[in-house]
PDB file of C-alpha atoms in Angstrom:
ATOM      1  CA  UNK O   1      88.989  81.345  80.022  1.00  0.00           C
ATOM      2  CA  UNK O   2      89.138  83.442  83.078  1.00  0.00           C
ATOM      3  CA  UNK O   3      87.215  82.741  86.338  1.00  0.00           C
ATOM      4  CA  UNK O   4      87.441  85.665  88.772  1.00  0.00           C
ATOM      5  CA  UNK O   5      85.235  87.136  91.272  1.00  0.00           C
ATOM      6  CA  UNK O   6      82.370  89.544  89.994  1.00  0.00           C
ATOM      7  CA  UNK O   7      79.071  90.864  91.158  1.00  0.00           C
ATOM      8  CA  UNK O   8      75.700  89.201  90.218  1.00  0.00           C
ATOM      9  CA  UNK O   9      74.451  92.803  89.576  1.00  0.00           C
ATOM     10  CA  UNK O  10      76.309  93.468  86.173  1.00  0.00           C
ATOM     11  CA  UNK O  11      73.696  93.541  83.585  1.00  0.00           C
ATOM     12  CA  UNK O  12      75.317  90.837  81.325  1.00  0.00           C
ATOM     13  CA  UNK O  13      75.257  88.889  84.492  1.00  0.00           C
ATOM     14  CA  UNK O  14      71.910  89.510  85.282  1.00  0.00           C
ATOM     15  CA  UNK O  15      70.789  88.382  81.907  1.00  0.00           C
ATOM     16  CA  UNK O  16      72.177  85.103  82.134  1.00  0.00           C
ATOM     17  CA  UNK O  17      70.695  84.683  85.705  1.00  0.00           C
ATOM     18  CA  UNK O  18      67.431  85.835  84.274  1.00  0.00           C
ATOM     19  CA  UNK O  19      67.709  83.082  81.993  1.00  0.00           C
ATOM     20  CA  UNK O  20      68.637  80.502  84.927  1.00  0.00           C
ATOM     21  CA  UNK O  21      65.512  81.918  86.711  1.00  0.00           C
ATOM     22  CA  UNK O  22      63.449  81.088  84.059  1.00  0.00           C
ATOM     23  CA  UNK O  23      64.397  77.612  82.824  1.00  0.00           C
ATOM     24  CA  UNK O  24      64.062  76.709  86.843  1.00  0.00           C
ATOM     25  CA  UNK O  25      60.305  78.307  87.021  1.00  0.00           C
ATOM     26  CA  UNK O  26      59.364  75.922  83.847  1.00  0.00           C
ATOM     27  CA  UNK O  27      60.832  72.697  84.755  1.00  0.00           C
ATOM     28  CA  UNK O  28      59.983  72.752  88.426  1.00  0.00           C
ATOM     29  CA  UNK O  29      56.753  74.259  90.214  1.00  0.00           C
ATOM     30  CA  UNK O  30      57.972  76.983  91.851  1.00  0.00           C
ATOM     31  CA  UNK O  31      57.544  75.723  95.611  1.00  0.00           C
ATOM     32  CA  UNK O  32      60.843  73.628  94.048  1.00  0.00           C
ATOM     33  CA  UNK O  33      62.893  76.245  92.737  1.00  0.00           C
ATOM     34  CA  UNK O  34      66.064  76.872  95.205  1.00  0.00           C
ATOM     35  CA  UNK O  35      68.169  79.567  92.681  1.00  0.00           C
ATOM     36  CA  UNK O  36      68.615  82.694  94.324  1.00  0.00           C
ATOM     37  CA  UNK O  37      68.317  85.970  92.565  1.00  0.00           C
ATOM     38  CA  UNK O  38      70.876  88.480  92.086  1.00  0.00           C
ATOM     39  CA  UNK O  39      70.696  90.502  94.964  1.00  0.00           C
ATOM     40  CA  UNK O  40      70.878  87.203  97.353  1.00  0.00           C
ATOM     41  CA  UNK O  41      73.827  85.992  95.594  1.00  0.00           C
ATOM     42  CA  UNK O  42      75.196  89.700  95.935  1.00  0.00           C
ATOM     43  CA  UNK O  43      74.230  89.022  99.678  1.00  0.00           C
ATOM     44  CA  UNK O  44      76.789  88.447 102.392  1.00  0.00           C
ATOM     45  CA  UNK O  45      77.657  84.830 102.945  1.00  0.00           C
ATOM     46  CA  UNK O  46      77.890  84.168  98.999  1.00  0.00           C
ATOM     47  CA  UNK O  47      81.061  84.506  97.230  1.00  0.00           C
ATOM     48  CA  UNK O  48      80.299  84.706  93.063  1.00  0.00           C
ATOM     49  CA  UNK O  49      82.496  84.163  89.981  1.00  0.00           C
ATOM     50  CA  UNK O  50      82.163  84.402  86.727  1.00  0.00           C
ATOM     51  CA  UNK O  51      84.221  82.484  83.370  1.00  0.00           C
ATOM     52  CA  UNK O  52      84.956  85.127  81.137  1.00  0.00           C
ATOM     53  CA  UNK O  53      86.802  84.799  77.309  1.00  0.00           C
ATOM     54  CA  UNK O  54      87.958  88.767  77.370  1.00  0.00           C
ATOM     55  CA  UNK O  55      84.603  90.352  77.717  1.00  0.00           C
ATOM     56  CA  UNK O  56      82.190  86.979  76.931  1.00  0.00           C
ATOM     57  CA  UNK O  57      80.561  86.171  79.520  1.00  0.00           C
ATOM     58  CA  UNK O  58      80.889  82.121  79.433  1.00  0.00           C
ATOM     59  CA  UNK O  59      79.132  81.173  83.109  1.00  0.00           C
ATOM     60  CA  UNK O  60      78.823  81.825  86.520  1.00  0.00           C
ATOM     61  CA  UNK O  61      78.853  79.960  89.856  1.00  0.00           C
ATOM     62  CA  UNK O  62      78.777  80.608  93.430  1.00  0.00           C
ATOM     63  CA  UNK O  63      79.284  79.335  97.199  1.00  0.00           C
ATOM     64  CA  UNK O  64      76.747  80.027 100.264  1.00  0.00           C
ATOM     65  CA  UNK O  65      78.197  79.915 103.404  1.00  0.00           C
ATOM     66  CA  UNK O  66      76.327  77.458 105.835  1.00  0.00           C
ATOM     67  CA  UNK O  67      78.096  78.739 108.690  1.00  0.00           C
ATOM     68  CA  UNK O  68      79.042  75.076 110.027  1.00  0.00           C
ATOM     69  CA  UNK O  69      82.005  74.705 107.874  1.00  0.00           C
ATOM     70  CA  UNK O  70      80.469  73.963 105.340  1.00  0.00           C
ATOM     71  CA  UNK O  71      78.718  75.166 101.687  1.00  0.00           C
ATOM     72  CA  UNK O  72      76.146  74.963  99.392  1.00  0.00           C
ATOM     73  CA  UNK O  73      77.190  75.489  95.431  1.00  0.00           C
ATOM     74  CA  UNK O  74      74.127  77.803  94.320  1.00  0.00           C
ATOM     75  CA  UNK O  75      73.391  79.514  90.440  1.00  0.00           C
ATOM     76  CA  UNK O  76      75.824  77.024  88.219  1.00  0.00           C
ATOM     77  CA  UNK O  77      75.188  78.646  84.898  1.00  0.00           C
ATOM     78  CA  UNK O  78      76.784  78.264  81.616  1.00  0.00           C
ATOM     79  CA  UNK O  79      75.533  80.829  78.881  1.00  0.00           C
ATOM     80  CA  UNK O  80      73.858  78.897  75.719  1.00  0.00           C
ATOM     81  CA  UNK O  81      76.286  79.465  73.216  1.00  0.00           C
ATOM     82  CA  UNK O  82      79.186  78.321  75.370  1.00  0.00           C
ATOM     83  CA  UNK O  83      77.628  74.877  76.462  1.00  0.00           C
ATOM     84  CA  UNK O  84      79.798  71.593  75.619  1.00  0.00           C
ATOM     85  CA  UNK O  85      82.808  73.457  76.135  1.00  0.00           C
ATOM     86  CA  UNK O  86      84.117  72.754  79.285  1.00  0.00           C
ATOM     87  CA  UNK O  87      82.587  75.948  81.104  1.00  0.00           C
ATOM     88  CA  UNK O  88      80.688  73.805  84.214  1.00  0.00           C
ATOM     89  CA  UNK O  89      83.640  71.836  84.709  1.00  0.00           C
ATOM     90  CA  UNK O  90      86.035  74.940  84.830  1.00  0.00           C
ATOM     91  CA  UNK O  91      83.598  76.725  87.525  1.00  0.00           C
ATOM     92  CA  UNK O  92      83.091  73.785  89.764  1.00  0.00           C
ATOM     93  CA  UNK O  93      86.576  72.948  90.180  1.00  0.00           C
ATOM     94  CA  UNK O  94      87.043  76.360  90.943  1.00  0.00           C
ATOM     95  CA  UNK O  95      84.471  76.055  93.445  1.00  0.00           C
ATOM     96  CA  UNK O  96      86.286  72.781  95.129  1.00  0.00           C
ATOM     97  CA  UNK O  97      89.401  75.134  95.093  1.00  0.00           C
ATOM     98  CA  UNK O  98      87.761  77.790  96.862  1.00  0.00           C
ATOM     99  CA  UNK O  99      86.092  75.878  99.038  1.00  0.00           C
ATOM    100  CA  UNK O 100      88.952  73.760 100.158  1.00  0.00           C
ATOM    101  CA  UNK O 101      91.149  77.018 100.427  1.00  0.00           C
ATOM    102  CA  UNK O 102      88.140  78.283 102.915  1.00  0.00           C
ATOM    103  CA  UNK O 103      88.626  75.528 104.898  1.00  0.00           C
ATOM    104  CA  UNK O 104      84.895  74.026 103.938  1.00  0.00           C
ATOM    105  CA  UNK O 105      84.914  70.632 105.039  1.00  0.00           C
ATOM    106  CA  UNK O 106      81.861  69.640 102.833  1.00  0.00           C
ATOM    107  CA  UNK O 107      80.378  71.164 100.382  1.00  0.00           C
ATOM    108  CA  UNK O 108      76.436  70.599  99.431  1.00  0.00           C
ATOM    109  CA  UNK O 109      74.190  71.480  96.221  1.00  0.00           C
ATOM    110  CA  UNK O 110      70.268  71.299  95.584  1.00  0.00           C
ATOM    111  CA  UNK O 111      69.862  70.586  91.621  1.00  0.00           C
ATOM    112  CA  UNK O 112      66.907  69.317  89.902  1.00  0.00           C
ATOM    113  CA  UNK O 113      65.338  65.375  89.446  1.00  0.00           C
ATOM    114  CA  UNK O 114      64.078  65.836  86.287  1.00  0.00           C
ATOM    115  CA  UNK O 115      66.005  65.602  82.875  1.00  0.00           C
ATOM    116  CA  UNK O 116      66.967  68.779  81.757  1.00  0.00           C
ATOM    117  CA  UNK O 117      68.917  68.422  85.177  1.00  0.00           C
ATOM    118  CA  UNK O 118      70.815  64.968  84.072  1.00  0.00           C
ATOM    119  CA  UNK O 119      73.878  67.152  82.526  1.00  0.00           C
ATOM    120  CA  UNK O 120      74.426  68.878  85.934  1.00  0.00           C
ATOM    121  CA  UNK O 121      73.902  65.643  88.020  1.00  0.00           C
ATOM    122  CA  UNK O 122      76.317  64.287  86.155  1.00  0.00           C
ATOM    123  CA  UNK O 123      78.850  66.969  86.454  1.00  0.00           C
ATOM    124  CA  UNK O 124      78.596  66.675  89.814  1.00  0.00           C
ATOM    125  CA  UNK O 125      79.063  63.086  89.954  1.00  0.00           C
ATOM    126  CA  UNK O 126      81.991  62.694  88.064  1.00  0.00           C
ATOM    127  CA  UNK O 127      83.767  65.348  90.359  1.00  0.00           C
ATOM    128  CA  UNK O 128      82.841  63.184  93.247  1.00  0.00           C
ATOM    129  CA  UNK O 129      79.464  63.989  94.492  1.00  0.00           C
ATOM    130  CA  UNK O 130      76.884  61.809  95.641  1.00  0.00           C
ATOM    131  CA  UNK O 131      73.435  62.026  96.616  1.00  0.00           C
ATOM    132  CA  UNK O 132      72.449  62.546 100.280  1.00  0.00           C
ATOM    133  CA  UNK O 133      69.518  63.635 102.542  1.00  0.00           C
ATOM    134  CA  UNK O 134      68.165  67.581 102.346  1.00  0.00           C
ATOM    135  CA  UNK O 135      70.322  69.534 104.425  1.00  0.00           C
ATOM    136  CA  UNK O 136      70.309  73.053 105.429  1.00  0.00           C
ATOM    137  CA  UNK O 137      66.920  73.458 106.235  1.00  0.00           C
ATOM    138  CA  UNK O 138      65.648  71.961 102.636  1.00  0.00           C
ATOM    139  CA  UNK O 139      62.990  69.541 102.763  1.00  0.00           C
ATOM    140  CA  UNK O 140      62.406  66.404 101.023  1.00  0.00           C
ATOM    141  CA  UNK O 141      61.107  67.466  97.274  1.00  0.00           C
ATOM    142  CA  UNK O 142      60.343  64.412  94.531  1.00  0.00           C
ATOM    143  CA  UNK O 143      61.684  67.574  92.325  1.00  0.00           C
ATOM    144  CA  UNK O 144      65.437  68.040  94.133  1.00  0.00           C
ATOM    145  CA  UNK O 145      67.936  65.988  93.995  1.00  0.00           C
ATOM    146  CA  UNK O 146      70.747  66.713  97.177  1.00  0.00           C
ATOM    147  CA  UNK O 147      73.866  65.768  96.545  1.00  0.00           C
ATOM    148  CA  UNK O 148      76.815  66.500  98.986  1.00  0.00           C
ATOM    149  CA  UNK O 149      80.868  65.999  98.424  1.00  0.00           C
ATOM    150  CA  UNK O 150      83.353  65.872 101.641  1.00  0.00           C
ATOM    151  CA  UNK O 151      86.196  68.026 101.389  1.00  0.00           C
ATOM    152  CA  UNK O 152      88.259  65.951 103.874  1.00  0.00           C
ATOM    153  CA  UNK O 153      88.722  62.985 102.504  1.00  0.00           C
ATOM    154  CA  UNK O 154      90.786  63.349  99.635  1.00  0.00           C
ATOM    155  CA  UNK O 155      91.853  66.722  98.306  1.00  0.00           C
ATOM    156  CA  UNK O 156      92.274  65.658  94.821  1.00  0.00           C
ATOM    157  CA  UNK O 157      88.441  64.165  94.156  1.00  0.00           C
ATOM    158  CA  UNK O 158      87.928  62.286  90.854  1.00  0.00           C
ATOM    159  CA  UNK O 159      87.209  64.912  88.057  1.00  0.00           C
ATOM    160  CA  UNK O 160      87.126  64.468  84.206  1.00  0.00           C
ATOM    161  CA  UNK O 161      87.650  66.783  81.497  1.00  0.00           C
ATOM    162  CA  UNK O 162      83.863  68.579  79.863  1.00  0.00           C
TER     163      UNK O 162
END
């Protein structure tokens, strides 16, 4: 697996954002849904990488700059087929790399409460995250969960394989 930089705006890309889009839009009303669509994440402030296998397109993830020093981990995505493979993992400590390497000193995500979310809540939590209060302008939502991991207080943050 391969996780490089890449542009939201390729169309393989695009198709598995289109996908994100969607399952967001029918588990959450859409006053809830906090993804961004390919030309934001093509925006400036947002660095985006994809997980590749030669020309499979395994997932994608990205990093909005807050411009305090700190970020917000938008579009996680891992294509269908390649779920249960170890795709989310591989992107998000990429992410921590990245971020640390930036000099982030905290790093923040929005994800959903309800179950089809549990996966990525979990994720997050074994790599260290916890929940915390809305930040960046977000507002309380019974359908977001906020969860925020600090950068600074140990570089190596606990992590497990999947």
């Amino acid at each position: 697996m391969l996780i490089e930089r890449d542009t939201p705006e390729r169309e393989d890309v695009r198709q598995l954002l289109a996908g994100h889009l969607a399952d967001m839009y029918a588990t959450s009303p859409p006053e809830s849904v906090h993804a961004l669509d390919p030309a934001a994440l093509a925006g400036p402030g947002v660095s985006f990488w994809t997980a590749r296998e030669g020309s499979w397109l395994l997932g994608c993830a990205a990093l909005k700059d807050l411009a305090t020093g700190d970020g917000e981990i938008k579009s996680m995505r891992t294509a269908e087929p390649a779920r249960g493979q170890g795709v989310a993992a591989a992107l998000l400590r990429h992410l921590l790399a990245e971020a640390r390497s930036s000099g982030y000193r905290r790093l923040f995500l929005e994800t959903g409460s309800h179950a089809f979310f549990a996966p990525a809540r979990r994720l997050y939590r074994r790599h260290g995250f916890a929940e915390c209060p809305p930040f960046a302008g977000y507002e309380p939502d019974p359908h977001s969960v906020f969860m925020t991991l600090d950068l600074t207080a140990d570089a190596e943050q606990p992590a497990a394989a999947g």
